[in-house]
Coordinates of C-alpha atoms in Angstrom, one line a residue:
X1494 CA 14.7 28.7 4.3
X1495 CA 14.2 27.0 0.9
X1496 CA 15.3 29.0 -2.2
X1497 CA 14.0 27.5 -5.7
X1498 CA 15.6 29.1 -8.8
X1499 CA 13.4 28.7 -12.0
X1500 CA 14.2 29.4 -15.2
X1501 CA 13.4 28.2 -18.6
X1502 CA 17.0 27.8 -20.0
X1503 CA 18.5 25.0 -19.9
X1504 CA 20.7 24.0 -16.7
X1505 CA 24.3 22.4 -18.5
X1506 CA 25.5 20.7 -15.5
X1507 CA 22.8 18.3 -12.7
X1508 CA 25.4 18.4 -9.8
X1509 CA 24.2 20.0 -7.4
X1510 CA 20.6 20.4 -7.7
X1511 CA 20.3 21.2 -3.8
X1512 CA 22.8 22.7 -1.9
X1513 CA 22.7 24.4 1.6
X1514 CA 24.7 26.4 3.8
X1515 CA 24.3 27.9 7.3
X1516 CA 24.3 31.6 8.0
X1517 CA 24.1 33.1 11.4
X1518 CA 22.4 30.3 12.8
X1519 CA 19.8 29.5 9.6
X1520 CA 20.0 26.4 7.2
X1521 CA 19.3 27.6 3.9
X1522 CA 18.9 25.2 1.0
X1523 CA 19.0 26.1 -2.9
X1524 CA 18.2 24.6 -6.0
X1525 CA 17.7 25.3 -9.3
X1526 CA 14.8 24.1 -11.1
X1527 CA 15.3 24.7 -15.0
X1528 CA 12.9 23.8 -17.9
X1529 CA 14.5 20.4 -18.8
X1530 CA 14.1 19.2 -15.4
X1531 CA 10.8 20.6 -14.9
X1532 CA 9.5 18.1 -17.8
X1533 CA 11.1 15.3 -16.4
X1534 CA 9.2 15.7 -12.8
X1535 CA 5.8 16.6 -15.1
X1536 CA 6.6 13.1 -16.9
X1537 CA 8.0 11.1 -14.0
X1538 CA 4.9 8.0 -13.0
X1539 CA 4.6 9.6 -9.3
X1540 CA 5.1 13.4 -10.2
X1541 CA 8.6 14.1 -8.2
X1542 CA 12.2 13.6 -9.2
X1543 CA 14.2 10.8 -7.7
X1544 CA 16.6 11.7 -4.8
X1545 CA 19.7 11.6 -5.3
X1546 CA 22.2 12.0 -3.0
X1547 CA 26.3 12.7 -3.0
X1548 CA 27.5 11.4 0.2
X1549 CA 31.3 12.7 -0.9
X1550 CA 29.8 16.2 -1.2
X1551 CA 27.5 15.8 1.9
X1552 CA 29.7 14.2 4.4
X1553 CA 33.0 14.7 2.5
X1554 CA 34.4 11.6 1.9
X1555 CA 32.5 8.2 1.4
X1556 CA 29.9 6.2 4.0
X1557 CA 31.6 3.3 5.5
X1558 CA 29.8 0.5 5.6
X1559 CA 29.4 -3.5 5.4
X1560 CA 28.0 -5.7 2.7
X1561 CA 25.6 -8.0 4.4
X1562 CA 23.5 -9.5 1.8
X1563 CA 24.6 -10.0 -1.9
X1564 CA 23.0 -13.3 -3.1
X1565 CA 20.4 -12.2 -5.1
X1566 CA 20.4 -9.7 -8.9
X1567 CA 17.9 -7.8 -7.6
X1568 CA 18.7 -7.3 -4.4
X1569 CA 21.7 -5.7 -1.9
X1570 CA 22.2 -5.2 1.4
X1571 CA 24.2 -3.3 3.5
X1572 CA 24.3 -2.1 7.2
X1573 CA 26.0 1.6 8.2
X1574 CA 26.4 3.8 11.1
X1575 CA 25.1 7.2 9.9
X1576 CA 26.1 10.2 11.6
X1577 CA 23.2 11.9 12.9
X1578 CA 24.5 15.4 11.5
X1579 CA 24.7 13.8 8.1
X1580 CA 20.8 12.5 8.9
X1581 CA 19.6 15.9 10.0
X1582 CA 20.9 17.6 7.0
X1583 CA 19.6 14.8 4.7
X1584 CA 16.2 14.6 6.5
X1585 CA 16.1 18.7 6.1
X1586 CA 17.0 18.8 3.2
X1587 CA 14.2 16.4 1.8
X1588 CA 11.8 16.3 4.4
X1589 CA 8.9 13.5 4.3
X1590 CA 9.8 12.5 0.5
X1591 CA 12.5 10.4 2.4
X1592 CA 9.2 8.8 4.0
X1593 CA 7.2 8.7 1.3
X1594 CA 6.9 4.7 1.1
X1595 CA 6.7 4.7 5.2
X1596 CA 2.9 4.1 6.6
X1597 CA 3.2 7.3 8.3
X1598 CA 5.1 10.8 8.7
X1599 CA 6.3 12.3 12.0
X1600 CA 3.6 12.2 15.0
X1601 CA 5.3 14.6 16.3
X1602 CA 7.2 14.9 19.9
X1603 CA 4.1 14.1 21.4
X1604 CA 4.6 10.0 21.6
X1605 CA 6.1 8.4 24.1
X1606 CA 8.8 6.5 21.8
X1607 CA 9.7 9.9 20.2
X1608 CA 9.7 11.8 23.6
X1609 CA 12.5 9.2 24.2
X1610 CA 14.3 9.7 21.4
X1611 CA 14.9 13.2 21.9
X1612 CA 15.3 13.0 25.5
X1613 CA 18.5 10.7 24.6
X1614 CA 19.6 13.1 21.9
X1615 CA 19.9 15.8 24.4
X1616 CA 21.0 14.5 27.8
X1617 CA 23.2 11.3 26.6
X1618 CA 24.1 11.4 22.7
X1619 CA 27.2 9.2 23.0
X1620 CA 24.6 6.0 24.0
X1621 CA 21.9 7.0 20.7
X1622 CA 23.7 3.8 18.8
X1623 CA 23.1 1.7 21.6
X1624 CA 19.4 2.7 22.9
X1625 CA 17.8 3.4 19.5
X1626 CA 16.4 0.4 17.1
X1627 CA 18.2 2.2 13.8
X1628 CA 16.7 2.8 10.6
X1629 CA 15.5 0.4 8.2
X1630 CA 15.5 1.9 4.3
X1631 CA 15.5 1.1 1.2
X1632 CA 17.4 2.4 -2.4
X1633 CA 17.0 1.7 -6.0
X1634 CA 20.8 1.8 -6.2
X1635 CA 24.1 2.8 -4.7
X1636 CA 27.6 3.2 -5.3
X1637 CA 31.0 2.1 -3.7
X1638 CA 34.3 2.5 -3.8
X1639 CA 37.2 1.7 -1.0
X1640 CA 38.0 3.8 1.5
X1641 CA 41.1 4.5 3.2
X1642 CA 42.9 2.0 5.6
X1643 CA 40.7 -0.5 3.6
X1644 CA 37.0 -1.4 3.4
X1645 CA 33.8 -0.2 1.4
X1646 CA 32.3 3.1 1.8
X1647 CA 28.6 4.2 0.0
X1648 CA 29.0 7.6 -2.2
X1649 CA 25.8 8.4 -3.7
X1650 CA 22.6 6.5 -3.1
X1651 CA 19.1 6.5 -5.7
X1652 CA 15.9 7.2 -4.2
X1653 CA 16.3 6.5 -1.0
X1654 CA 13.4 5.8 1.1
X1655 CA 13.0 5.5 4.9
X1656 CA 10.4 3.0 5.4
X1657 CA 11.1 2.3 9.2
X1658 CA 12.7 5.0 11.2
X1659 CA 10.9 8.1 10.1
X1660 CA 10.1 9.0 14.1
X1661 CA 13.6 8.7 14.6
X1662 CA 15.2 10.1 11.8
X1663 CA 12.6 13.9 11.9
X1664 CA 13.3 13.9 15.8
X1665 CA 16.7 14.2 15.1
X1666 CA 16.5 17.1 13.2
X1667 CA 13.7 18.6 15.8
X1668 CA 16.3 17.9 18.3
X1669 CA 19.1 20.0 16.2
X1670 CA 16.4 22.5 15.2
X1671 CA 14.0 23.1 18.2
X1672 CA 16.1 21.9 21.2
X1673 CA 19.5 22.8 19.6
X1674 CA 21.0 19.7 20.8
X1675 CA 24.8 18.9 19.6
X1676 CA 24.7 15.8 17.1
X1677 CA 28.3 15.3 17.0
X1678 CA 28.3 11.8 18.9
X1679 CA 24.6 11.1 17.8
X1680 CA 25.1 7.5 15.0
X1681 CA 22.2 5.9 13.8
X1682 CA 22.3 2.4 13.0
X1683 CA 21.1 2.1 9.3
X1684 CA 19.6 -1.7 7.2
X1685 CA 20.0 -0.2 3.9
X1686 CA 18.4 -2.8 1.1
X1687 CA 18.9 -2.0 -2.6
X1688 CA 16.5 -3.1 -4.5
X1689 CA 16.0 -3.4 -8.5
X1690 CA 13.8 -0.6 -10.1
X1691 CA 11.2 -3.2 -11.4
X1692 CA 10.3 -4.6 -8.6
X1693 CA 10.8 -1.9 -6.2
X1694 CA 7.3 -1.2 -5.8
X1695 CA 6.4 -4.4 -4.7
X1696 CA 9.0 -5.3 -2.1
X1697 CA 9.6 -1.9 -0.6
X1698 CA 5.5 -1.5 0.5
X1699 CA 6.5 -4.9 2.4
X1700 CA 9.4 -4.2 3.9
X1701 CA 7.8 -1.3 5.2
X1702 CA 5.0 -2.9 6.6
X1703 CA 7.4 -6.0 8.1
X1704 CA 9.5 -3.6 9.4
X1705 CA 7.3 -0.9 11.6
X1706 CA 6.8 -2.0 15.1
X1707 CA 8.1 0.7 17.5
X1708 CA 4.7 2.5 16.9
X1709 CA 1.8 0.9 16.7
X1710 CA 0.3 -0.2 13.4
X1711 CA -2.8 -0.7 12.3
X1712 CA -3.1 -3.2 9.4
X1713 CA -5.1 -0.7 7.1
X1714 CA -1.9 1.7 7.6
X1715 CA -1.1 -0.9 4.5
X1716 CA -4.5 -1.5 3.1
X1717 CA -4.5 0.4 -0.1
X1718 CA -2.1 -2.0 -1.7
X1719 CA -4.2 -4.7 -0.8
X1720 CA -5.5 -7.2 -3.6
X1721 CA -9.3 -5.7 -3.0
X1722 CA -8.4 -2.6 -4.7
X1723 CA -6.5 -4.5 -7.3
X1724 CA -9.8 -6.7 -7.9
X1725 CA -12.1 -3.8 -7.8
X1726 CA -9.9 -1.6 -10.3
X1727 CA -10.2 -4.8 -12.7
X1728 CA -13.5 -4.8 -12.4
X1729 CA -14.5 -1.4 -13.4
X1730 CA -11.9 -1.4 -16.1
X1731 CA -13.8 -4.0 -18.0
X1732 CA -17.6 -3.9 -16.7
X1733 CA -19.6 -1.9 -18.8
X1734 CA -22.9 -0.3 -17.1
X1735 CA -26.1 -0.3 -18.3
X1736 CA -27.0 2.9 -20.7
X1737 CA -28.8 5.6 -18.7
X1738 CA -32.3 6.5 -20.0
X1739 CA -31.9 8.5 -23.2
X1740 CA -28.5 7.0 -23.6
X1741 CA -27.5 4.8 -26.6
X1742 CA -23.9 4.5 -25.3
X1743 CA -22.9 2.5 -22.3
X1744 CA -20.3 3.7 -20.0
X1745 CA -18.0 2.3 -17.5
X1746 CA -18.0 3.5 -13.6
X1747 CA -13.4 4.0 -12.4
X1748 CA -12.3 3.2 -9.6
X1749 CA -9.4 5.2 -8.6
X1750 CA -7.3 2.8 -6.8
X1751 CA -3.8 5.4 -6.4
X1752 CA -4.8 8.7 -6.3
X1753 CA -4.5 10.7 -9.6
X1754 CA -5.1 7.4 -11.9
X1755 CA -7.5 9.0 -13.7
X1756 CA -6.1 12.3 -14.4
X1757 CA -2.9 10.1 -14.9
X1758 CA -5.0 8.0 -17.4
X1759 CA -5.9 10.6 -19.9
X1760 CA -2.9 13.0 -19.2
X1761 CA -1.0 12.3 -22.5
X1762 CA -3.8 11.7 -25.1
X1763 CA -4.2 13.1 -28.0
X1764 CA -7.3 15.3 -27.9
X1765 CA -9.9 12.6 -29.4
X1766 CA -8.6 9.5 -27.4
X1767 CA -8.9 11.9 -24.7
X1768 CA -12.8 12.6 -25.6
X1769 CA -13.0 9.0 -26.1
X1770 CA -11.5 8.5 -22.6
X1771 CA -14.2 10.7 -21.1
X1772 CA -16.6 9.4 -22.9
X1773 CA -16.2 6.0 -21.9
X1774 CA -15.1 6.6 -18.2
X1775 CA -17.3 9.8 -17.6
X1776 CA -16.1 12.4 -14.2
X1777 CA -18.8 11.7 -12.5
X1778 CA -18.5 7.6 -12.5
X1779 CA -15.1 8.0 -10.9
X1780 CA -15.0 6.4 -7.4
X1781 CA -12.1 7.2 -5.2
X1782 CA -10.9 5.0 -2.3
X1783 CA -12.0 7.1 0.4
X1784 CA -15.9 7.5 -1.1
X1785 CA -15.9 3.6 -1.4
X1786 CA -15.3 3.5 2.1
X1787 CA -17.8 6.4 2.7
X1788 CA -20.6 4.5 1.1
X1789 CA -20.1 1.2 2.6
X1790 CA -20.0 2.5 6.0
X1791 CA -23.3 4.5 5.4
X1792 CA -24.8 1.5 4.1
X1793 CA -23.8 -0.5 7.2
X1794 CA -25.5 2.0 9.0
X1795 CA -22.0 3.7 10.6
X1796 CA -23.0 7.3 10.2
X1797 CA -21.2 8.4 13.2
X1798 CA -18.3 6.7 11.8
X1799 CA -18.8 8.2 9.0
X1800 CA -18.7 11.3 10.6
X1801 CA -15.1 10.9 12.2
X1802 CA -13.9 12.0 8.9
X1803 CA -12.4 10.6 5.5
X1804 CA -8.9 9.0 7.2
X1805 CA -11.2 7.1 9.9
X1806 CA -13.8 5.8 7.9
X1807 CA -11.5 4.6 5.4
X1808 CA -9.5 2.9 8.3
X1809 CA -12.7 1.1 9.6
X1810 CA -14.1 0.2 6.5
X1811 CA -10.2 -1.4 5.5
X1812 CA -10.1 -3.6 8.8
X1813 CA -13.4 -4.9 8.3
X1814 CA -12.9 -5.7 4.8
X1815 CA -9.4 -7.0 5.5
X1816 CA -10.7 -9.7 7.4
X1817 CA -13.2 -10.4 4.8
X1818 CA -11.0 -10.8 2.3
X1819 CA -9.2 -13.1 4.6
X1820 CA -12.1 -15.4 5.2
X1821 CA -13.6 -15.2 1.3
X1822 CA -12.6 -13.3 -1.0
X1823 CA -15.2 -14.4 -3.8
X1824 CA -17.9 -12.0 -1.4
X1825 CA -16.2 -9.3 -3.9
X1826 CA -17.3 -9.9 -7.6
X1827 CA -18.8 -8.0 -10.1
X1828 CA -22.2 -8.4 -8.0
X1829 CA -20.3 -6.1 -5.4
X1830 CA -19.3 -3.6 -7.8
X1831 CA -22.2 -3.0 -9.3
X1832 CA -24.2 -2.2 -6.0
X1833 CA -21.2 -0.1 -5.1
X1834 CA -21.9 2.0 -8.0
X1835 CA -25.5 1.6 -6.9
X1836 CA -25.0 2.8 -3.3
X1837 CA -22.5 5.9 -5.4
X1838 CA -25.8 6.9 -7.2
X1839 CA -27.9 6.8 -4.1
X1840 CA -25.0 8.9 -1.9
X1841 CA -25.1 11.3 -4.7
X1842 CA -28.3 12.1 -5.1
X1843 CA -29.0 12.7 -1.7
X1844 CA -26.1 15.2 -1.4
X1845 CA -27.4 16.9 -4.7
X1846 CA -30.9 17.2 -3.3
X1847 CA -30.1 18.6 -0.2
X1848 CA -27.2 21.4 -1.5
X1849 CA -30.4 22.3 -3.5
X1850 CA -33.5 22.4 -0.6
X1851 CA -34.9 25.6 0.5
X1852 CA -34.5 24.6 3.4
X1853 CA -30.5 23.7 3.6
X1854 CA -30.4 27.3 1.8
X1855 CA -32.2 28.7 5.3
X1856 CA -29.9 27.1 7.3
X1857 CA -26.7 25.9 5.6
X1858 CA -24.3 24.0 7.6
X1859 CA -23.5 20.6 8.0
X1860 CA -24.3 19.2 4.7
X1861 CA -22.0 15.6 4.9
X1862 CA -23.3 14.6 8.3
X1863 CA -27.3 15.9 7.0
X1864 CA -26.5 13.5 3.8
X1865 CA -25.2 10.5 5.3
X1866 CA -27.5 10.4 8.5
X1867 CA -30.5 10.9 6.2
X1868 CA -29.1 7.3 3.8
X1869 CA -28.4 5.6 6.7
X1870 CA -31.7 5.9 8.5
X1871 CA -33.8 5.1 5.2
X1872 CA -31.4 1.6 4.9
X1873 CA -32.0 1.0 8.2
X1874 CA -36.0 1.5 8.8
X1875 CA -36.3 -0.6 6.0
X1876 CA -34.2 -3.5 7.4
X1877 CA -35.9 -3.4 10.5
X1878 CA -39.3 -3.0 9.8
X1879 CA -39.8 -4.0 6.0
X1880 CA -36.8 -6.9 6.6
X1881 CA -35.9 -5.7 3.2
X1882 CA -33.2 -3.6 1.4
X1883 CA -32.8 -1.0 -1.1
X1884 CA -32.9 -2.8 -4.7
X1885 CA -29.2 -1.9 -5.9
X1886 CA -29.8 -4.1 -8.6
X1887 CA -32.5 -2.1 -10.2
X1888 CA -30.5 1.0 -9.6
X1889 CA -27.6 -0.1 -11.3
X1890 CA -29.9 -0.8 -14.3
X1891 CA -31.4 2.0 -14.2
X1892 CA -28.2 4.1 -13.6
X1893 CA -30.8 6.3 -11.9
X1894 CA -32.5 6.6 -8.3
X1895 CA -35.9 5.8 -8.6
X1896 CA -38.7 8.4 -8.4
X1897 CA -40.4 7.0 -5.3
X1898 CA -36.8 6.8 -3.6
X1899 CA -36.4 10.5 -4.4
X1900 CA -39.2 11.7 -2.4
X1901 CA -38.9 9.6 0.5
X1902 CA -35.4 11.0 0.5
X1903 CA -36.9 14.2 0.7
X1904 CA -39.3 13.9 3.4
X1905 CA -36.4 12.3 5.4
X1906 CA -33.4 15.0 5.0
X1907 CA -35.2 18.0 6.4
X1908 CA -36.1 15.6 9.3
X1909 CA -32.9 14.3 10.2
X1910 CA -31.3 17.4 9.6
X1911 CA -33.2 18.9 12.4
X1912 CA -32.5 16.0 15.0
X1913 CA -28.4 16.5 14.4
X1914 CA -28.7 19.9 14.6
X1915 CA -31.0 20.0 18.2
X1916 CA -27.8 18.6 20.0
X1917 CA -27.8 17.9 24.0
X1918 CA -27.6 21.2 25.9
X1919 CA -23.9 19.6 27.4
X1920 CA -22.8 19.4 23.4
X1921 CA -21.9 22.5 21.9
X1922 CA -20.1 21.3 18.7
X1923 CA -23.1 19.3 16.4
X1924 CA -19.8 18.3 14.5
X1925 CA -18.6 16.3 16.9
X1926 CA -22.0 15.4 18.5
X1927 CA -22.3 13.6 14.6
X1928 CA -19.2 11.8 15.4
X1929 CA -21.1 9.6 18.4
X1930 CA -23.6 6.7 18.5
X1931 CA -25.7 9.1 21.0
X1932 CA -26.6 11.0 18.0
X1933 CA -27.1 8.1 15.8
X1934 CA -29.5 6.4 18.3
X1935 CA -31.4 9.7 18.9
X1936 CA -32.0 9.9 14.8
X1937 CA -33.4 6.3 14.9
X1938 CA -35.6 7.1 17.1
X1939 CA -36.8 10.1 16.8
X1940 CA -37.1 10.2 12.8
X1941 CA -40.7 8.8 11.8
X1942 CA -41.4 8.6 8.1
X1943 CA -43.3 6.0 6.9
X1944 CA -41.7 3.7 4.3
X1945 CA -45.0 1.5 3.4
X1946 CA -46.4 1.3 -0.1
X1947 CA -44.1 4.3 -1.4
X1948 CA -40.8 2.2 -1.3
X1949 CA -43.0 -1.1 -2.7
X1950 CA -41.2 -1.1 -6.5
X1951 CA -37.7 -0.1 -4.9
X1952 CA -36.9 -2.4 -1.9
X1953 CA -36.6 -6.3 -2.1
X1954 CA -36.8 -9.0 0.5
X1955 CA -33.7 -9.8 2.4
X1956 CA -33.4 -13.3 1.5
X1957 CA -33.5 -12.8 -2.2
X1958 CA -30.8 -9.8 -1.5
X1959 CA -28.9 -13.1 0.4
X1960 CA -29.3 -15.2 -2.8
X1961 CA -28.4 -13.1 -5.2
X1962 CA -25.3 -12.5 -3.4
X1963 CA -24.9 -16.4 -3.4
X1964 CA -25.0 -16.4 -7.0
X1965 CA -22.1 -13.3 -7.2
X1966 CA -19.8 -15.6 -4.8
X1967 CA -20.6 -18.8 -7.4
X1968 CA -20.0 -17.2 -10.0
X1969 CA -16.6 -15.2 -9.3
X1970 CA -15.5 -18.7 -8.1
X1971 CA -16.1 -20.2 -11.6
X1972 CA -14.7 -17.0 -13.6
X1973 CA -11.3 -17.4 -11.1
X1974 CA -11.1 -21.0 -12.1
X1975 CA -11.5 -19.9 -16.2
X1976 CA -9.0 -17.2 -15.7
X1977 CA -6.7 -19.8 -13.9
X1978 CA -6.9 -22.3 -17.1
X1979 CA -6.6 -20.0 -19.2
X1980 CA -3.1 -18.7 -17.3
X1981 CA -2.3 -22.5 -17.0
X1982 CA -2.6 -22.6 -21.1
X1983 CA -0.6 -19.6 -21.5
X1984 CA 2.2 -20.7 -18.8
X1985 CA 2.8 -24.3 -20.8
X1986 CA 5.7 -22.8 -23.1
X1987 CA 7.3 -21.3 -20.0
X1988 CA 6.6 -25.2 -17.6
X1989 CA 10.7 -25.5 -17.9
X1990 CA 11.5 -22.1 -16.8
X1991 CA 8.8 -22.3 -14.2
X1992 CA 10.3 -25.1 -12.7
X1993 CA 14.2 -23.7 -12.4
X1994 CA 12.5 -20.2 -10.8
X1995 CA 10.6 -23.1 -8.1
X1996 CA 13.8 -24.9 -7.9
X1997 CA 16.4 -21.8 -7.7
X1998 CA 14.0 -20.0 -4.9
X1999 CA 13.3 -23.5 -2.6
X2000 CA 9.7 -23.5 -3.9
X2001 CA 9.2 -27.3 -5.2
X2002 CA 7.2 -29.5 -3.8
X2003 CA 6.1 -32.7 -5.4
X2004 CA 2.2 -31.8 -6.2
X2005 CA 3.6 -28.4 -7.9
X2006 CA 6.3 -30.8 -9.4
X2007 CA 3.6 -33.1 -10.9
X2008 CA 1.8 -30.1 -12.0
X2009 CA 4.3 -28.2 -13.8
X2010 CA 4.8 -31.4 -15.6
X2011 CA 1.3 -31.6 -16.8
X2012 CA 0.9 -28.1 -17.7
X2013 CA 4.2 -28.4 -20.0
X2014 CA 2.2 -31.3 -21.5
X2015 CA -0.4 -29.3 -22.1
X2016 CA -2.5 -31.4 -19.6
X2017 CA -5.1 -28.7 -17.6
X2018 CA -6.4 -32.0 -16.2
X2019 CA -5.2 -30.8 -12.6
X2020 CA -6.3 -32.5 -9.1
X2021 CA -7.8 -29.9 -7.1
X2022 CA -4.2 -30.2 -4.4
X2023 CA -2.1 -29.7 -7.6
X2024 CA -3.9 -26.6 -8.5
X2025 CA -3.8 -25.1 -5.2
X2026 CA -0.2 -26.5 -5.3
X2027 CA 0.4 -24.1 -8.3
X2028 CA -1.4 -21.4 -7.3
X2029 CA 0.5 -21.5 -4.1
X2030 CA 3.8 -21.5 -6.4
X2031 CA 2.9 -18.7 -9.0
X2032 CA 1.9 -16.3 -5.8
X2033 CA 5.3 -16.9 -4.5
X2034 CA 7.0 -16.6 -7.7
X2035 CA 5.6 -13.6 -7.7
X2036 CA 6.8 -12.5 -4.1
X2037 CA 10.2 -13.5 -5.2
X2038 CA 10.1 -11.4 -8.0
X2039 CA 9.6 -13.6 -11.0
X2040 CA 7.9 -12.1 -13.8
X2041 CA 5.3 -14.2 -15.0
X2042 CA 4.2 -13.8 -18.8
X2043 CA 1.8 -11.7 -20.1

């Protein structure tokens, strides 16, 4: 039982902010949540307070443990033996914002590995260090002091975050809680890694993601820090679309690329930059991660993946895209964000319409699968029988969905809608029947519009659609070399500093030798192996934690 005290006075003492006790069998936990405090979370970049916690108060004298790493500033590292009592009453205390940077919360009792776990917990607790693969976590910073009969102990850690472990750590306290197994010989091995504040966000996402393997992990359990959401936030940040008809003033299209970044964006404006804000960056231009996924999948005619639901889509569409990126990242260039925006207006439209139909309004009920089913067959018939595709292109000029488009849209909705909706007499649920290629075949074939001379000024052949992307893949390939010179001009101050980072990290190599040489010369003359060479360097830099300037 949680008890949360507010109040707007001001709380004079910030020990203790939780407590808990135990009562005839019940954990309760209380904290007081004053006005002060309240601003601080309200203010804070992720919209929580840090966790912070007392080991002396919690476990009543310090954490022993050994120093294991130390050779770096910005990094510690230390390895324990946590009691799992102390773990439970952590873990209850602060639930899944322990697990906040891990790719995944509790999956229950229901696996295998944490069936296992529990299993040990209750019928041999004395062998839990031995058996289990510990806890790998991370802290922004902890402190020491000696302990008695010698050695280091931990007394308070900063927000620390269990980014491999979280399965074991929540059935430990489901053991204690729903199985009321006895903890007192249950220790938990424990890599704890303190890492500096400013680059926290970048190491810990990769520790996590080196570190989880006793479940398996998909790679697009990391994918929204990957550098495609980076390059398409750029993008819409600085891409200006065309003005819409009876517009003077362009606009831009947002990707959100963490949730809340464009609430986050405008939260502390004054009243006209806000205005201005909207203005430029209107609500209904904002694309969020999962909708990108949404579209694309529709587009690659996937409805019934589609259909599987927001988490799943996302999932599919961030594998396939991975590997893209892997093989050629230039395919993702301003060309692509523009018919992403295109394929948004289309989506849009089409939901809009049919929310709207008399004959949704008859018979509402499963609007998202109606919606895309309806995009998906239109992009599809015209592939196959016109060997052509929607002109994105045109739609991003026009910031519009052509007329013609519109009612072919129309014609098609109603028709699909009743296909998905006349599910096989063994398939109750039409939700799930969406959620199959049985049902996506049956809409392919038993749709029949005709997309002839009504789609002529809207659809272009597929071989100009391959040129033009072409072009996009040229041309982000010669704006990434600009961008790279231009970096290269503004590194040539910094060539000397460069070069003891590369030397102090093991990073040298004669062609970024040569090339740090140049560039301090304020040569940009660079073979093509010493500006992969560099390239190479300044990524790793980066890993490492250099700061590069501005």
């Amino acid at each position: 039982i949680r008890i949360i005290i507010f109040s707007n006075a001001r709380l004079a003492v910030r020990k203790n902010i939780v407590t808990t006790e135990e009562k005839d069998g019940i954990y309760f936990s209380f904290s007081i949540l004053d006005f002060s405090r309240y601003v601080d979370i309200l203010n804070s970049r992720t919209g929580s307070e840090p966790i912070e916690i007392d080991l002396t108060e919690l476990h009543s004298q310090p954490l022993p443990c050994l120093p294991a790493h130390s050779g770096s500033d910005q990094y510690a590292s230390y390895l324990v033996a946590v009691p799992g009592e102390l773990l439970a009453e952590i873990y209850g205390m602060y639930g899944a914002r322990l697990l906040e940077q891990n790719v995944r919360t509790f999956l229950q009792a229901r696996t295998k590995v944490n069936k296992g776990i529990i299993d040990t917990i209750k019928n041999v607790p004395g062998m839990f260090f031995a058996y289990n693969n510990g806890l790998t976590a991370t802290a922004s910073g902890v402190k020491t002091a000696q302990i008695k009969g010698g050695g280091l102990g931990i007394t308070s850690m900063s927000n620390l975050q269990i980014v491999n472990g979280g399965q074991t750590t929540a059935s430990i306290l489901y053991g204690k809680d729903k199985e009321k197994a006895d903890l007192s010989n249950v220790f938990v091995q424990m890599k704890l890694s303190v890492v500096d504040p400013e680059i926290i966000e970048d190491v810990v996402p990769k520790i996590s993601r080196f570190a989880n393997t006793q479940n398996k992990v998909s790679e697009a359990d990391f994918f929204s820090s990957h550098p495609f959401h980076l390059e398409m936030e750029k993008i819409s940040r600085r891409l200006p679309a065309p003005p819409r008809e009876g517009s003077l003033a362009a606009t831009k299209w947002f990707y959100e690329r963490a949730r809340g970044q464009y609430k986050d964006k405008q939260a502390y404006l004054p009243e006209g930059q806000r205005r201005k804000f909207q203005a430029e960056f209107p609500r209904d231009q904002l694309i969020v991660k999962t909708d990108l996924a949404k579209y694309e999948v529709t587009f690659d005619c996937a409805p019934h993946t589609v259909c599987l639901g927001a988490q799943k889509c996302f999932l599919d569409f961030a594998d396939k895209t991975g590997e893209q990126w892997e093989k050629n990242e230039s395919v993702y260039n301003e060309g692509y964000f523009k018919n992403l925006a295109a394929k948004a207006l289309v989506f849009r439209w089409v939901d809009k319409m049919v929310a709207q139909s008399d004959w949704y309004k008859n018979d509402r009920g499963y609007k998202a699968q109606i919606v895309t089913y309806t995009v998906a067959w239109l992009v599809d018939r015209v592939r196959q029988e016109k060997k052509s595709d929607l002109d994105l292109p045109e739609i991003w000029n026009k910031q519009a969905v052509p007329d013609d488009l519109q009612r072919v849209f129309e014609e098609v909705a109603p028709k699909v809608a009743a296909v998905i909706k006349d599910a096989p007499e063994n398939i109750r649920n039409v939700g799930e029947y969406c959620k199959r290629q049985l049902c996506w075949s049956q809409v392919q074939k038993s749709v029949d519009v005709s997309v002839g001379e009504s789609l002529k000024g809207c659809i272009v052949d597929i071989s100009v659609v391959q040129q033009k992307k072409k072009e996009d893949k040229k041309t982000k390939k010669i704006d990434d070399e600009i961008d790279f010179d231009v970096l290269l001009l503004k590194l040539a101050p910094y060539s000397e500093a460069l070069m003891d980072a590369a030397k102090k990290n093991g990073l040298i190599s004669p062609n970024n030798a040569r090339a740090l040489k140049k560039v301090g010369e304020g040569n940009l003359n660079l073979t093509r192996s010493e500006k992969n060479a560099m390239k190479n360097l300044l990524d790793r830099l980066k890993e490492s934690g250099f700061e590069l300037p501005e």
